[in-house]
Short mmCIF file of N, CA and C in Angstrom, two decimals:
data_model
loop_
_atom_site.label_atom_id
_atom_site.label_comp_id
_atom_site.label_asym_id
_atom_site.label_seq_id
_atom_site.Cartn_x
_atom_site.Cartn_y
_atom_site.Cartn_z
N LYS K 6 88.94 111.72 104.81
CA LYS K 6 90.33 112.09 104.62
C LYS K 6 90.97 112.28 106.00
N VAL K 7 92.12 111.69 106.19
CA VAL K 7 92.83 111.79 107.47
C VAL K 7 93.65 113.07 107.49
N LYS K 8 93.55 113.82 108.56
CA LYS K 8 94.35 115.04 108.71
C LYS K 8 95.65 114.68 109.41
N LEU K 9 96.76 115.02 108.77
CA LEU K 9 98.06 114.74 109.34
C LEU K 9 98.47 115.88 110.26
N LEU K 10 99.12 115.55 111.35
CA LEU K 10 99.60 116.56 112.28
C LEU K 10 100.90 117.17 111.78
N GLN K 11 101.04 118.45 111.92
CA GLN K 11 102.27 119.13 111.52
C GLN K 11 103.38 118.79 112.51
N ALA K 12 104.60 118.74 112.01
CA ALA K 12 105.75 118.42 112.85
C ALA K 12 105.99 119.55 113.84
N GLY K 13 106.13 119.18 115.09
CA GLY K 13 106.50 120.15 116.12
C GLY K 13 105.31 120.73 116.86
N VAL K 14 105.55 121.13 118.06
CA VAL K 14 104.55 121.80 118.89
C VAL K 14 105.04 123.22 119.09
N TRP K 15 104.17 124.17 118.92
CA TRP K 15 104.56 125.57 119.03
C TRP K 15 103.91 126.16 120.28
N LYS K 16 104.66 126.98 120.97
CA LYS K 16 104.15 127.60 122.19
C LYS K 16 104.48 129.08 122.16
N GLN K 17 103.48 129.90 122.44
CA GLN K 17 103.73 131.33 122.52
C GLN K 17 103.82 131.73 123.98
N ARG K 18 104.75 132.62 124.25
CA ARG K 18 104.82 133.17 125.59
C ARG K 18 105.18 134.64 125.47
N LYS K 19 104.72 135.39 126.41
CA LYS K 19 104.95 136.82 126.38
C LYS K 19 106.38 137.10 126.83
N SER K 20 107.15 137.79 125.98
CA SER K 20 108.53 138.10 126.34
C SER K 20 108.63 139.49 126.97
N ASN K 21 107.75 140.38 126.63
CA ASN K 21 107.62 141.67 127.31
C ASN K 21 106.18 142.14 127.17
N LYS K 22 105.91 143.35 127.51
CA LYS K 22 104.53 143.83 127.53
C LYS K 22 103.78 143.66 126.22
N ASN K 23 104.42 143.96 125.11
CA ASN K 23 103.70 144.05 123.84
C ASN K 23 104.07 143.00 122.80
N SER K 24 105.01 142.14 123.09
CA SER K 24 105.39 141.18 122.06
C SER K 24 105.36 139.75 122.60
N TYR K 25 105.16 138.85 121.67
CA TYR K 25 105.14 137.44 122.01
C TYR K 25 106.32 136.76 121.33
N GLN K 26 106.89 135.82 122.03
CA GLN K 26 107.98 135.03 121.45
C GLN K 26 107.43 133.63 121.22
N THR K 27 107.64 133.12 120.02
CA THR K 27 107.19 131.77 119.69
C THR K 27 108.40 130.86 119.70
N ARG K 28 108.30 129.77 120.40
CA ARG K 28 109.41 128.82 120.42
C ARG K 28 108.89 127.43 120.13
N ARG K 29 109.74 126.64 119.57
CA ARG K 29 109.38 125.28 119.16
C ARG K 29 109.76 124.30 120.24
N LEU K 30 108.85 123.44 120.58
CA LEU K 30 109.12 122.33 121.48
C LEU K 30 109.35 121.10 120.63
N ILE K 31 109.73 120.00 121.24
CA ILE K 31 110.02 118.81 120.45
C ILE K 31 108.73 118.15 119.94
N MET K 32 108.88 117.37 118.90
CA MET K 32 107.77 116.64 118.31
C MET K 32 107.20 115.68 119.35
N THR K 33 105.90 115.57 119.39
CA THR K 33 105.26 114.64 120.31
C THR K 33 105.23 113.25 119.69
N ARG K 34 105.00 112.24 120.53
CA ARG K 34 104.89 110.87 120.02
C ARG K 34 103.71 110.76 119.05
N LYS K 35 102.64 111.44 119.36
CA LYS K 35 101.46 111.42 118.49
C LYS K 35 101.80 111.98 117.11
N GLN K 36 102.57 113.07 117.08
CA GLN K 36 102.96 113.65 115.80
C GLN K 36 103.92 112.72 115.05
N ALA K 37 104.82 112.05 115.79
CA ALA K 37 105.74 111.11 115.15
C ALA K 37 104.96 109.94 114.54
N PHE K 38 103.97 109.40 115.29
CA PHE K 38 103.13 108.32 114.76
C PHE K 38 102.37 108.80 113.52
N SER K 39 101.83 110.01 113.58
CA SER K 39 101.08 110.55 112.45
C SER K 39 101.98 110.70 111.23
N SER K 40 103.19 111.17 111.44
CA SER K 40 104.14 111.32 110.34
C SER K 40 104.52 109.96 109.75
N LEU K 41 104.79 108.97 110.62
CA LEU K 41 105.09 107.61 110.14
C LEU K 41 103.91 107.04 109.35
N ALA K 42 102.71 107.22 109.87
CA ALA K 42 101.52 106.70 109.18
C ALA K 42 101.37 107.36 107.82
N GLY K 43 101.65 108.64 107.76
CA GLY K 43 101.59 109.34 106.49
C GLY K 43 102.57 108.78 105.48
N VAL K 44 103.80 108.56 105.93
CA VAL K 44 104.82 108.00 105.04
C VAL K 44 104.41 106.61 104.58
N LEU K 45 103.88 105.79 105.49
CA LEU K 45 103.46 104.44 105.13
C LEU K 45 102.27 104.45 104.17
N SER K 46 101.46 105.50 104.22
CA SER K 46 100.30 105.59 103.32
C SER K 46 100.70 106.00 101.90
N LEU K 47 101.93 106.43 101.71
CA LEU K 47 102.37 106.87 100.38
C LEU K 47 102.25 105.78 99.33
N ARG K 48 102.35 104.54 99.75
CA ARG K 48 102.26 103.44 98.78
C ARG K 48 100.90 103.43 98.08
N LYS K 49 99.85 103.71 98.84
CA LYS K 49 98.50 103.71 98.28
C LYS K 49 98.05 105.10 97.81
N MET K 50 98.68 106.14 98.38
CA MET K 50 98.27 107.51 98.05
C MET K 50 99.49 108.37 97.75
N PRO K 51 100.21 108.08 96.67
CA PRO K 51 101.42 108.84 96.36
C PRO K 51 101.16 110.32 96.08
N SER K 52 99.94 110.66 95.75
CA SER K 52 99.61 112.06 95.46
C SER K 52 99.70 112.94 96.71
N ARG K 53 99.75 112.34 97.88
CA ARG K 53 99.83 113.09 99.14
C ARG K 53 101.27 113.39 99.55
N ALA K 54 102.22 113.15 98.69
CA ALA K 54 103.64 113.30 99.06
C ALA K 54 103.95 114.70 99.60
N ASN K 55 103.46 115.75 98.94
CA ASN K 55 103.76 117.11 99.42
C ASN K 55 103.14 117.40 100.77
N GLU K 56 101.93 116.89 100.99
CA GLU K 56 101.27 117.06 102.28
C GLU K 56 102.04 116.32 103.38
N ILE K 57 102.48 115.12 103.08
CA ILE K 57 103.20 114.31 104.05
C ILE K 57 104.58 114.89 104.33
N LEU K 58 105.19 115.48 103.32
CA LEU K 58 106.50 116.12 103.50
C LEU K 58 106.44 117.17 104.60
N LYS K 59 105.34 117.88 104.72
CA LYS K 59 105.19 118.92 105.75
C LYS K 59 105.15 118.34 107.15
N THR K 60 104.79 117.06 107.27
CA THR K 60 104.69 116.45 108.60
C THR K 60 106.01 115.84 109.07
N LEU K 61 106.98 115.73 108.17
CA LEU K 61 108.24 115.10 108.54
C LEU K 61 108.98 115.95 109.57
N PRO K 62 109.73 115.31 110.44
CA PRO K 62 110.48 116.05 111.46
C PRO K 62 111.43 117.06 110.83
N LYS K 63 111.73 118.08 111.61
CA LYS K 63 112.64 119.13 111.14
C LYS K 63 113.97 119.12 111.91
N GLN K 64 113.92 118.73 113.17
CA GLN K 64 115.12 118.77 114.02
C GLN K 64 115.63 117.36 114.27
N LYS K 65 116.91 117.29 114.63
CA LYS K 65 117.55 116.00 114.87
C LYS K 65 116.82 115.21 115.97
N SER K 66 116.44 115.86 117.05
CA SER K 66 115.76 115.15 118.14
C SER K 66 114.42 114.58 117.67
N ASP K 67 113.76 115.29 116.76
CA ASP K 67 112.49 114.79 116.22
C ASP K 67 112.72 113.58 115.32
N TRP K 68 113.80 113.62 114.53
CA TRP K 68 114.13 112.47 113.69
C TRP K 68 114.47 111.27 114.55
N GLU K 69 115.13 111.50 115.67
CA GLU K 69 115.47 110.39 116.56
C GLU K 69 114.21 109.73 117.10
N LEU K 70 113.21 110.51 117.45
CA LEU K 70 111.93 109.95 117.91
C LEU K 70 111.24 109.21 116.78
N PHE K 71 111.24 109.78 115.59
CA PHE K 71 110.64 109.15 114.41
C PHE K 71 111.28 107.78 114.16
N VAL K 72 112.61 107.72 114.19
CA VAL K 72 113.33 106.46 113.96
C VAL K 72 113.09 105.48 115.10
N GLU K 73 113.07 105.97 116.33
CA GLU K 73 112.82 105.09 117.48
C GLU K 73 111.47 104.40 117.35
N ILE K 74 110.44 105.16 117.05
CA ILE K 74 109.10 104.58 116.92
C ILE K 74 109.03 103.67 115.70
N GLY K 75 109.62 104.09 114.59
CA GLY K 75 109.65 103.24 113.40
C GLY K 75 110.37 101.93 113.65
N SER K 76 111.44 101.98 114.42
CA SER K 76 112.18 100.75 114.77
C SER K 76 111.35 99.85 115.68
N GLN K 77 110.71 100.43 116.67
CA GLN K 77 109.89 99.65 117.59
C GLN K 77 108.78 98.90 116.86
N HIS K 78 108.26 99.50 115.81
CA HIS K 78 107.15 98.90 115.07
C HIS K 78 107.61 98.20 113.79
N LEU K 79 108.92 98.08 113.62
CA LEU K 79 109.52 97.32 112.51
C LEU K 79 109.06 97.80 111.14
N VAL K 80 108.98 99.12 110.96
CA VAL K 80 108.52 99.65 109.69
C VAL K 80 109.55 100.53 108.98
N LEU K 81 110.76 100.66 109.51
CA LEU K 81 111.74 101.55 108.90
C LEU K 81 112.06 101.16 107.45
N GLN K 82 112.11 99.86 107.18
CA GLN K 82 112.40 99.44 105.81
C GLN K 82 111.28 99.84 104.87
N SER K 83 110.05 99.82 105.33
CA SER K 83 108.91 100.27 104.51
C SER K 83 108.92 101.79 104.37
N VAL K 84 109.30 102.48 105.44
CA VAL K 84 109.42 103.93 105.39
C VAL K 84 110.43 104.32 104.31
N TYR K 85 111.57 103.62 104.30
CA TYR K 85 112.60 103.90 103.29
C TYR K 85 112.06 103.72 101.88
N ILE K 86 111.41 102.59 101.62
CA ILE K 86 110.88 102.30 100.28
C ILE K 86 109.85 103.36 99.86
N ASN K 87 108.97 103.72 100.77
CA ASN K 87 107.94 104.71 100.43
C ASN K 87 108.53 106.09 100.16
N LEU K 88 109.51 106.50 100.97
CA LEU K 88 110.16 107.78 100.74
C LEU K 88 110.96 107.76 99.44
N LEU K 89 111.60 106.64 99.15
CA LEU K 89 112.35 106.49 97.91
C LEU K 89 111.42 106.60 96.71
N ASN K 90 110.32 105.87 96.72
CA ASN K 90 109.38 105.87 95.60
C ASN K 90 108.71 107.23 95.42
N ALA K 91 108.51 107.96 96.52
CA ALA K 91 107.90 109.29 96.44
C ALA K 91 108.93 110.38 96.18
N GLN K 92 110.19 109.99 96.02
CA GLN K 92 111.30 110.91 95.78
C GLN K 92 111.42 111.97 96.88
N LEU K 93 111.24 111.52 98.12
CA LEU K 93 111.34 112.43 99.27
C LEU K 93 112.62 112.24 100.07
N LEU K 94 113.46 111.28 99.68
CA LEU K 94 114.69 111.05 100.44
C LEU K 94 115.58 112.28 100.47
N LYS K 95 115.53 113.10 99.44
CA LYS K 95 116.37 114.30 99.37
C LYS K 95 115.99 115.31 100.47
N SER K 96 114.81 115.13 101.06
CA SER K 96 114.35 116.04 102.12
C SER K 96 114.82 115.60 103.51
N LEU K 97 115.47 114.45 103.58
CA LEU K 97 115.93 113.91 104.86
C LEU K 97 117.41 114.21 105.07
N PRO K 98 117.85 114.23 106.32
CA PRO K 98 119.29 114.37 106.59
C PRO K 98 120.06 113.21 105.94
N ALA K 99 121.24 113.50 105.41
CA ALA K 99 122.03 112.50 104.68
C ALA K 99 122.36 111.29 105.53
N ASP K 100 122.68 111.51 106.81
CA ASP K 100 123.02 110.37 107.67
C ASP K 100 121.81 109.48 107.92
N LEU K 101 120.63 110.05 107.95
CA LEU K 101 119.41 109.26 108.12
C LEU K 101 119.14 108.43 106.86
N VAL K 102 119.32 109.02 105.70
CA VAL K 102 119.12 108.28 104.44
C VAL K 102 120.09 107.10 104.40
N GLU K 103 121.32 107.34 104.77
CA GLU K 103 122.33 106.27 104.79
C GLU K 103 121.92 105.16 105.75
N TYR K 104 121.41 105.52 106.92
CA TYR K 104 120.96 104.54 107.92
C TYR K 104 119.77 103.73 107.37
N LEU K 105 118.79 104.40 106.78
CA LEU K 105 117.62 103.71 106.24
C LEU K 105 118.02 102.77 105.10
N GLU K 106 118.94 103.22 104.25
CA GLU K 106 119.44 102.36 103.17
C GLU K 106 120.10 101.11 103.75
N HIS K 107 120.87 101.29 104.81
CA HIS K 107 121.56 100.17 105.46
C HIS K 107 120.55 99.16 106.03
N ILE K 108 119.55 99.66 106.74
CA ILE K 108 118.50 98.81 107.31
C ILE K 108 117.80 98.03 106.20
N HIS K 109 117.45 98.72 105.12
CA HIS K 109 116.78 98.08 104.01
C HIS K 109 117.66 97.00 103.37
N ARG K 110 118.92 97.32 103.14
CA ARG K 110 119.83 96.36 102.51
C ARG K 110 119.99 95.10 103.36
N LEU K 111 120.18 95.28 104.68
CA LEU K 111 120.29 94.12 105.57
C LEU K 111 119.03 93.27 105.53
N ASN K 112 117.89 93.92 105.56
CA ASN K 112 116.62 93.21 105.54
C ASN K 112 116.41 92.49 104.20
N PHE K 113 116.77 93.15 103.12
CA PHE K 113 116.68 92.56 101.78
C PHE K 113 117.51 91.27 101.70
N GLU K 114 118.75 91.35 102.18
CA GLU K 114 119.64 90.18 102.15
C GLU K 114 119.12 89.05 103.04
N ARG K 115 118.66 89.40 104.23
CA ARG K 115 118.14 88.37 105.14
C ARG K 115 116.88 87.73 104.57
N ASN K 116 116.00 88.53 104.01
CA ASN K 116 114.77 87.97 103.43
C ASN K 116 115.09 87.05 102.26
N GLY K 117 116.11 87.39 101.47
CA GLY K 117 116.52 86.51 100.38
C GLY K 117 116.93 85.15 100.89
N LYS K 118 117.68 85.12 101.99
CA LYS K 118 118.11 83.85 102.59
C LYS K 118 116.91 83.07 103.14
N ILE K 119 116.00 83.78 103.78
CA ILE K 119 114.81 83.12 104.34
C ILE K 119 113.95 82.53 103.22
N LEU K 120 113.81 83.25 102.13
CA LEU K 120 113.02 82.73 101.01
C LEU K 120 113.66 81.50 100.38
N LYS K 121 114.98 81.47 100.30
CA LYS K 121 115.67 80.27 99.80
C LYS K 121 115.41 79.09 100.73
N GLN K 122 115.42 79.34 102.04
CA GLN K 122 115.11 78.27 103.00
C GLN K 122 113.67 77.80 102.81
N ALA K 123 112.76 78.72 102.59
CA ALA K 123 111.35 78.36 102.39
C ALA K 123 111.18 77.49 101.14
N VAL K 124 111.88 77.84 100.08
CA VAL K 124 111.82 77.03 98.85
C VAL K 124 112.36 75.63 99.12
N SER K 125 113.47 75.54 99.86
CA SER K 125 114.05 74.23 100.21
C SER K 125 113.08 73.40 101.04
N ILE K 126 112.43 74.04 101.99
CA ILE K 126 111.45 73.34 102.83
C ILE K 126 110.29 72.85 101.98
N GLN K 127 109.82 73.70 101.08
CA GLN K 127 108.70 73.31 100.21
C GLN K 127 109.10 72.12 99.33
N GLN K 128 110.32 72.11 98.82
CA GLN K 128 110.78 71.01 97.98
C GLN K 128 110.87 69.71 98.79
N LEU K 129 111.41 69.79 100.01
CA LEU K 129 111.51 68.61 100.86
C LEU K 129 110.13 68.04 101.20
N LEU K 130 109.21 68.92 101.55
CA LEU K 130 107.86 68.47 101.87
C LEU K 130 107.17 67.89 100.63
N SER K 131 107.38 68.52 99.51
CA SER K 131 106.77 68.04 98.26
C SER K 131 107.30 66.65 97.89
N GLU K 132 108.60 66.43 98.05
CA GLU K 132 109.20 65.13 97.77
C GLU K 132 108.64 64.04 98.69
N ALA K 133 108.21 64.46 99.88
CA ALA K 133 107.61 63.52 100.82
C ALA K 133 106.10 63.41 100.63
N GLY K 134 105.58 64.08 99.61
CA GLY K 134 104.15 64.01 99.33
C GLY K 134 103.31 64.87 100.26
N ILE K 135 103.91 65.88 100.84
CA ILE K 135 103.20 66.76 101.78
C ILE K 135 103.08 68.15 101.16
N GLY K 136 101.85 68.61 101.06
CA GLY K 136 101.62 69.95 100.54
C GLY K 136 101.74 70.97 101.67
N CYS K 137 102.06 72.18 101.32
CA CYS K 137 102.16 73.23 102.35
C CYS K 137 101.78 74.58 101.77
N ILE K 138 101.40 75.46 102.67
CA ILE K 138 101.09 76.85 102.33
C ILE K 138 101.90 77.73 103.26
N PHE K 139 102.61 78.69 102.67
CA PHE K 139 103.35 79.65 103.48
C PHE K 139 102.42 80.78 103.88
N MET K 140 102.53 81.18 105.12
CA MET K 140 101.64 82.21 105.66
C MET K 140 102.44 83.41 106.15
N ASN K 141 101.72 84.45 106.51
CA ASN K 141 102.29 85.67 107.09
C ASN K 141 103.37 86.26 106.19
N GLY K 142 104.51 86.65 106.74
CA GLY K 142 105.54 87.37 106.01
C GLY K 142 106.01 86.68 104.75
N VAL K 143 106.48 85.44 104.87
CA VAL K 143 106.99 84.71 103.70
C VAL K 143 105.87 84.49 102.69
N GLY K 144 104.71 84.12 103.15
CA GLY K 144 103.58 83.92 102.24
C GLY K 144 103.21 85.20 101.51
N ASN K 145 103.23 86.30 102.23
CA ASN K 145 102.91 87.59 101.60
C ASN K 145 103.95 87.98 100.56
N ILE K 146 105.21 87.68 100.83
CA ILE K 146 106.26 87.98 99.86
C ILE K 146 106.09 87.09 98.62
N PHE K 147 105.83 85.79 98.83
CA PHE K 147 105.60 84.89 97.70
C PHE K 147 104.38 85.31 96.88
N ASP K 148 103.38 85.88 97.55
CA ASP K 148 102.17 86.33 96.85
C ASP K 148 102.33 87.72 96.23
N ASN K 149 103.54 88.26 96.26
CA ASN K 149 103.85 89.57 95.69
C ASN K 149 103.04 90.71 96.30
N LEU K 150 102.73 90.59 97.58
CA LEU K 150 102.06 91.68 98.28
C LEU K 150 102.98 92.88 98.40
N TYR K 151 104.28 92.62 98.50
CA TYR K 151 105.29 93.68 98.59
C TYR K 151 106.03 93.76 97.28
N HIS K 152 106.32 94.98 96.86
CA HIS K 152 107.00 95.20 95.58
C HIS K 152 108.52 95.12 95.71
N ASP K 153 108.99 95.05 96.94
CA ASP K 153 110.42 95.03 97.19
C ASP K 153 110.69 93.98 98.26
N LEU K 154 111.66 93.12 98.01
CA LEU K 154 111.98 92.03 98.93
C LEU K 154 112.38 92.53 100.32
N GLY K 155 112.92 93.72 100.40
CA GLY K 155 113.36 94.26 101.68
C GLY K 155 112.32 95.07 102.42
N GLU K 156 111.12 95.16 101.87
CA GLU K 156 110.10 96.02 102.47
C GLU K 156 109.47 95.43 103.73
N ARG K 157 109.39 94.12 103.81
CA ARG K 157 108.71 93.45 104.93
C ARG K 157 109.74 92.80 105.84
N MET K 158 109.63 93.04 107.12
CA MET K 158 110.50 92.39 108.09
C MET K 158 109.99 90.97 108.32
N VAL K 159 110.86 89.99 108.10
CA VAL K 159 110.49 88.58 108.27
C VAL K 159 111.45 87.95 109.28
N TYR K 160 110.90 87.26 110.25
CA TYR K 160 111.72 86.61 111.28
C TYR K 160 111.73 85.10 111.15
N ASP K 161 110.62 84.57 110.70
CA ASP K 161 110.50 83.11 110.68
C ASP K 161 109.68 82.68 109.46
N ILE K 162 109.50 81.41 109.34
CA ILE K 162 108.73 80.85 108.23
C ILE K 162 107.52 80.14 108.81
N ASP K 163 106.36 80.72 108.54
CA ASP K 163 105.10 80.13 109.01
C ASP K 163 104.54 79.27 107.91
N ILE K 164 104.30 77.98 108.23
CA ILE K 164 103.85 77.01 107.24
C ILE K 164 102.60 76.30 107.74
N LEU K 165 101.63 76.17 106.86
CA LEU K 165 100.46 75.36 107.13
C LEU K 165 100.61 74.07 106.32
N VAL K 166 100.64 72.92 107.01
CA VAL K 166 100.77 71.64 106.30
C VAL K 166 99.50 70.82 106.49
#
């Protein structure tokens, strides 16, 4: 079982002789990666939703790091789908939910266009007597690996002829 890191780093410092003051520092990159990995694991382990909810960022700066890393790794659309399916979107800031919905919608529309192009290519090749196999993103979508057309980021059409 993978242990998820809690959001935020806590530091105690002595404020006077007898008391300690605890203050929160910003989320580390490692914690942001752990939180993203937890959200992405929801598809296979939806029962961990409450545990993963505890790892989600709490402050705006932490959400910005979470989104930055998710964007760099092209997984925000999958993050959105997993949070939606786990009914955790209500735990996120409203502007972040709106942003994730927008990213997903754009990706969904673009993937629809790419799949239409792939079907056209397959028909042209078939008419010429050439068989083909779609690989990677488009192939995975055609094979129903993803339950939502907008879940996978697709840039191109990989074909084996």
